[in-house]
Short mmCIF file of C-alpha atoms in Angstrom, two decimals:
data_model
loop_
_atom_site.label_atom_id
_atom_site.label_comp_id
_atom_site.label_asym_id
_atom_site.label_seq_id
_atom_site.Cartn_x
_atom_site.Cartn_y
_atom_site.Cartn_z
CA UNK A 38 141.72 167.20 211.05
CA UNK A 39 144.48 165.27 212.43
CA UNK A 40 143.61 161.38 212.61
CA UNK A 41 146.49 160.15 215.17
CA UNK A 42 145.20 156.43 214.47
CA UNK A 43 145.54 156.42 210.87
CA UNK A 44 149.07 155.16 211.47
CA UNK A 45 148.43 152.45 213.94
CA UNK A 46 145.62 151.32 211.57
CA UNK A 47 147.32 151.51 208.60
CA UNK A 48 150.51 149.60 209.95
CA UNK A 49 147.65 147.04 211.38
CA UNK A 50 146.64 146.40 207.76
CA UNK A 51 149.98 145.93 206.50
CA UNK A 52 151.14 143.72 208.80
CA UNK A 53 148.08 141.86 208.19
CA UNK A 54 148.04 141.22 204.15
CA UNK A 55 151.85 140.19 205.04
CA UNK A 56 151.21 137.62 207.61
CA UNK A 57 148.47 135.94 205.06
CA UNK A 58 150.65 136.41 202.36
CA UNK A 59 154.04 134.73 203.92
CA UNK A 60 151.67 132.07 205.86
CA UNK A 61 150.77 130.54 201.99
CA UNK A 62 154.08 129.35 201.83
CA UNK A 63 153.71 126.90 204.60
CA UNK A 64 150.72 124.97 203.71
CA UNK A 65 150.37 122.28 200.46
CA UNK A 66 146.44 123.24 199.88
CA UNK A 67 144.95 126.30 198.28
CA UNK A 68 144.29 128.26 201.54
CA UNK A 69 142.47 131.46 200.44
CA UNK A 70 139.22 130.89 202.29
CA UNK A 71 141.35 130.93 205.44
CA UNK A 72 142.59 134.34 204.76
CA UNK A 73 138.82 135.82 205.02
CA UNK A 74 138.87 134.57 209.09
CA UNK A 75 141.99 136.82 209.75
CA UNK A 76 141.20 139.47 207.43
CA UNK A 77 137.43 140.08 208.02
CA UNK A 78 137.69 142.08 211.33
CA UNK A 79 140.48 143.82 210.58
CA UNK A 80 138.64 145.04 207.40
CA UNK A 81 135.59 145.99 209.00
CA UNK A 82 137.27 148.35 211.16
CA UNK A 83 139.38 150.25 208.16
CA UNK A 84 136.04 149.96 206.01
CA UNK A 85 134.40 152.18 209.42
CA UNK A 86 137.39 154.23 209.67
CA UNK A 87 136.76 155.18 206.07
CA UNK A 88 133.09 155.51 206.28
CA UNK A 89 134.05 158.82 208.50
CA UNK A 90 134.75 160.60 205.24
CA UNK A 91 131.73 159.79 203.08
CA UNK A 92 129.32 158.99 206.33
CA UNK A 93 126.15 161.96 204.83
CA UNK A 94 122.52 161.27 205.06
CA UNK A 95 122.57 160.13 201.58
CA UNK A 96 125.75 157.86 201.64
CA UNK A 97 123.10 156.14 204.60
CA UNK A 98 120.40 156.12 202.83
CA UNK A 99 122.23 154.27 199.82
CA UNK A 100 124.59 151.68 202.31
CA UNK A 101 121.28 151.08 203.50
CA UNK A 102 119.38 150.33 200.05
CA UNK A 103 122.82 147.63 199.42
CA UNK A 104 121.94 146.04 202.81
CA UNK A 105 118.63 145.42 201.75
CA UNK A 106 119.31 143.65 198.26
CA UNK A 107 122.07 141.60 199.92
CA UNK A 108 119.05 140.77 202.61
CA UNK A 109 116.80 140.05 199.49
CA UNK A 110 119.11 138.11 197.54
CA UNK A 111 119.89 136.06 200.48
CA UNK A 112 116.50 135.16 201.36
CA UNK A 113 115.69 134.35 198.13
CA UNK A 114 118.95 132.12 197.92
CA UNK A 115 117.31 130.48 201.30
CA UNK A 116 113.84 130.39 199.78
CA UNK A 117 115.43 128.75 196.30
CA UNK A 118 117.05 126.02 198.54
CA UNK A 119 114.46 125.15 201.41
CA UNK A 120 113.22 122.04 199.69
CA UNK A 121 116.50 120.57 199.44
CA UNK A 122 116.73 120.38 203.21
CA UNK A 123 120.65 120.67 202.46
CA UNK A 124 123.09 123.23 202.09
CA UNK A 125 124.85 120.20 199.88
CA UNK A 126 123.86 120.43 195.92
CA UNK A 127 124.10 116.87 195.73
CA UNK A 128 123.95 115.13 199.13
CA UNK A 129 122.83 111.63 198.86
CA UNK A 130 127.28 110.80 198.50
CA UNK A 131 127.89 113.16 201.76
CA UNK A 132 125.56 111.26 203.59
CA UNK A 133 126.50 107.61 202.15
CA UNK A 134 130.17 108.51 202.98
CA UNK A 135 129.35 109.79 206.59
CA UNK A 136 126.62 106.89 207.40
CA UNK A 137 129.53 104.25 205.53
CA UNK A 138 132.60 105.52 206.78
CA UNK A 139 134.00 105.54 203.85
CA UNK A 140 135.45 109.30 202.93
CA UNK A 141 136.47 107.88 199.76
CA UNK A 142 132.70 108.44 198.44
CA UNK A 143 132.85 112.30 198.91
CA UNK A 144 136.36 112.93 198.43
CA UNK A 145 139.94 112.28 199.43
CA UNK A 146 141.56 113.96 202.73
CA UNK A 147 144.75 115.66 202.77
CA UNK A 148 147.99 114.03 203.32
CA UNK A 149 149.02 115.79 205.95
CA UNK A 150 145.78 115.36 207.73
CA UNK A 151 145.24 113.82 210.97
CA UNK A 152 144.46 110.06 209.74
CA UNK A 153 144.96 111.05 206.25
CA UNK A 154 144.33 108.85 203.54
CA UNK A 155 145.18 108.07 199.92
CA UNK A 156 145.23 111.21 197.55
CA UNK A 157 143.46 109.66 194.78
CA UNK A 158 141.83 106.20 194.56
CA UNK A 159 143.43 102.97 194.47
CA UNK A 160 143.52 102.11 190.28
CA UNK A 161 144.92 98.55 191.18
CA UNK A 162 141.49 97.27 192.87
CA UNK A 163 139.42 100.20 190.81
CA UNK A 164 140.80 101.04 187.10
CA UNK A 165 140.15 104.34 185.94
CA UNK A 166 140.95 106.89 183.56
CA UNK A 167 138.90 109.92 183.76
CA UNK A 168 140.57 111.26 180.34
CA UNK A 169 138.56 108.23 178.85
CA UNK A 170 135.58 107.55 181.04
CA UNK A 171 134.15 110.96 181.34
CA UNK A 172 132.39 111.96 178.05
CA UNK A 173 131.50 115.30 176.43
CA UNK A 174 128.31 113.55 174.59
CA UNK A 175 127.12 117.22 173.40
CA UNK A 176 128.25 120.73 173.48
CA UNK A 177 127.28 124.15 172.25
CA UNK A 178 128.35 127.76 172.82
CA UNK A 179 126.49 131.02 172.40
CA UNK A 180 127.37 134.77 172.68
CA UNK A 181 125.29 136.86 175.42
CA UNK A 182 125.07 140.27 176.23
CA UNK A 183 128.32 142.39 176.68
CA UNK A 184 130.44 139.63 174.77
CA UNK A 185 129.53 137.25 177.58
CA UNK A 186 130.01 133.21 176.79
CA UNK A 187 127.51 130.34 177.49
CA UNK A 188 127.91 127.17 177.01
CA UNK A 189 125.90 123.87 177.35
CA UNK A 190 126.96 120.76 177.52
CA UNK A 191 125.75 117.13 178.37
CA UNK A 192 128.32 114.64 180.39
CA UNK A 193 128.27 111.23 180.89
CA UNK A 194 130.32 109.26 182.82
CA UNK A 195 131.21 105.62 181.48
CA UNK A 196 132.75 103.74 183.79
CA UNK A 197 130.43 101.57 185.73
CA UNK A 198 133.01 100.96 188.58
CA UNK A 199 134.12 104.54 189.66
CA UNK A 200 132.56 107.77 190.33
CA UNK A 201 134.19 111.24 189.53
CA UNK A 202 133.63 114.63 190.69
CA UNK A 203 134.99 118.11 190.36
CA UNK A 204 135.71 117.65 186.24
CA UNK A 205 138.60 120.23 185.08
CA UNK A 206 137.01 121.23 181.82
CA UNK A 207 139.40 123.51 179.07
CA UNK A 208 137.54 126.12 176.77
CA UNK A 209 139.90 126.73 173.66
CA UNK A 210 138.59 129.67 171.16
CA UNK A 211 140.70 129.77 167.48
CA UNK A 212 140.52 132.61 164.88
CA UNK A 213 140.36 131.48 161.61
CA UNK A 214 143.68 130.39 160.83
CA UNK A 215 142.65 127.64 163.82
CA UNK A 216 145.17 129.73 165.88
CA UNK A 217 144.26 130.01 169.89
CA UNK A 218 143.44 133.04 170.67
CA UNK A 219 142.47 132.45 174.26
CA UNK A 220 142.26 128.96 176.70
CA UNK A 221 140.16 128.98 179.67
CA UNK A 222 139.88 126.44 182.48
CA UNK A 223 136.95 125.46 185.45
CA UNK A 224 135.96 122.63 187.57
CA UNK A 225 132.78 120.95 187.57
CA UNK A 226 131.57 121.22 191.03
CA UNK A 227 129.52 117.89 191.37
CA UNK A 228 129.36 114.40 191.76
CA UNK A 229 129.39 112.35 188.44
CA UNK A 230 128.24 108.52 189.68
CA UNK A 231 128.91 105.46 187.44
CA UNK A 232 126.80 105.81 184.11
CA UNK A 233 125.34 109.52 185.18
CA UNK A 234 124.93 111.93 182.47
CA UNK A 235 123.93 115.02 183.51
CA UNK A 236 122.88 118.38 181.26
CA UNK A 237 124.65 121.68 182.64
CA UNK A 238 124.72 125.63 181.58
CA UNK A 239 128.18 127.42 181.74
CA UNK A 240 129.56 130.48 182.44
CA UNK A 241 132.86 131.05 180.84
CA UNK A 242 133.15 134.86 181.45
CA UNK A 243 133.69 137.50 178.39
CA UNK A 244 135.10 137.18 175.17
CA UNK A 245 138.60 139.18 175.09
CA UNK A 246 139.04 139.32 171.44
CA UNK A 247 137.35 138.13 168.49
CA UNK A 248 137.27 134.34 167.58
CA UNK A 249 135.65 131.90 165.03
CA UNK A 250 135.53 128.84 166.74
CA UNK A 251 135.63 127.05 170.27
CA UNK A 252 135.78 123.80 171.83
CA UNK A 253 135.71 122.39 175.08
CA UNK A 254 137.16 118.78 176.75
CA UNK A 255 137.26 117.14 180.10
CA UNK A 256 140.75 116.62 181.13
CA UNK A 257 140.89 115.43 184.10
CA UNK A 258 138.69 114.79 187.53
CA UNK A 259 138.55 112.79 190.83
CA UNK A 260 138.13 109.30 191.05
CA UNK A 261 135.75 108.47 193.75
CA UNK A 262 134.06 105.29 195.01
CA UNK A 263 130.32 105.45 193.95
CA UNK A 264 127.74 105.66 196.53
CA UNK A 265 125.11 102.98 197.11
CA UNK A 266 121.84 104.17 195.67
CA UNK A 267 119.61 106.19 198.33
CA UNK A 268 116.41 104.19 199.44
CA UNK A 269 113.14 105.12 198.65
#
């Protein structure tokens, strides 16, 4: 059966991956979350125009069992994170920064931001070095199932003068020779205040090929002013 909008549609999707793709090289941030806002109706309608093909009782019946676990999953996600009142992990610095006025607590605005400030904190009034002040005081690695890669570690940050947040940890694995056979990176997605140490599970994917040994460092993270203590 002739489809006369296939072309339209499929020109419509072209045109689309190429405007997000050439509008990348005009920005200075990561910018793939944007993408989803142009992309998402767009892809709704080619994912309908290809439902057409499969659309059966069954193919309902199954769509409709995946709706429900995402519904599920969801609501449990909402259930897990009620108490925290907060859609923040950590929000205690969000709030101090807000409340303060001082951005600096949470993180640093963009440079090309309306009122933008500093990119990274001052070192001449606060001095830092996150290579030396953020300390791996434990680590450990196990093998789960399907070659998957767990690690747990225990962080501490030393510095009594300056918080840190979003830690760029490396995950080197050697053979036996001490040769790398693969090197992994990840950010620590939290807020690391002045003398905070802080016990966290990892996730570092599957193994690719064999090794005999890993390690894993900090090298490198945000400098941020620490937050007042909340009030209880």
């Amino acid at each position: 059966m002739p489809r006369p909008q296939w072309g339209v549609l499929r020109r419509l999707v072209a045109g689309s991956v190429l405007l997000v793709y050439a509008s990348y090289w005009f920005v200075l941030e990561p910018p793939q979350a944007h993408a989803f806002y142009v992309l998402a109706p767009i892809a709704l309608v080619f994912a309908a125009f290809w439902w057409s093909f499969v659309d059966s009782p069954r193919s309902r019946r199954v769509a409709g069992g995946v709706l429900a676990l995402n519904v599920c999953f969801h609501a449990g996600l909402a259930w897990a994170q009620a108490p925290e009142l907060s859609l923040y992990k950590n929000r205690a610095p969000v709030a101090a920064a807000v409340r303060l006025k001082q951005p600096e607590m949470f993180a640093h605005r963009r440079g090309f931001a309306i009122d933008g400030g500093p990119s990274a904190l001052d070192r001449s009034e606060r001095p830092y070095d996150a290579h030396r002040d953020i300390e791996v005081v434990r680590s450990s690695y196990r093998a789960g199932p399907a070659h998957s890669l767990h690690w747990t570690i225990t962080v501490r940050n030393r510095s009594r003068i300056v918080a840190f947040r979003d830690l760029l940890y490396i995950t080197t694995y050697v053979d036996g020779r001490n040769q790398v056979v693969d090197e992994r990176h990840e950010r620590l997605k939290d807020i690391f205040e002045p003398g905070a140490s802080r016990t966290i599970d990892l996730n570092d994917g599957f193994a690719d090929q064999p090794f005999a040994n890993a390690r894993l460092q900090i090298v490198a993270a945000e400098a941020l002013v620490p937050a007042p203590a909340p009030p209880y």
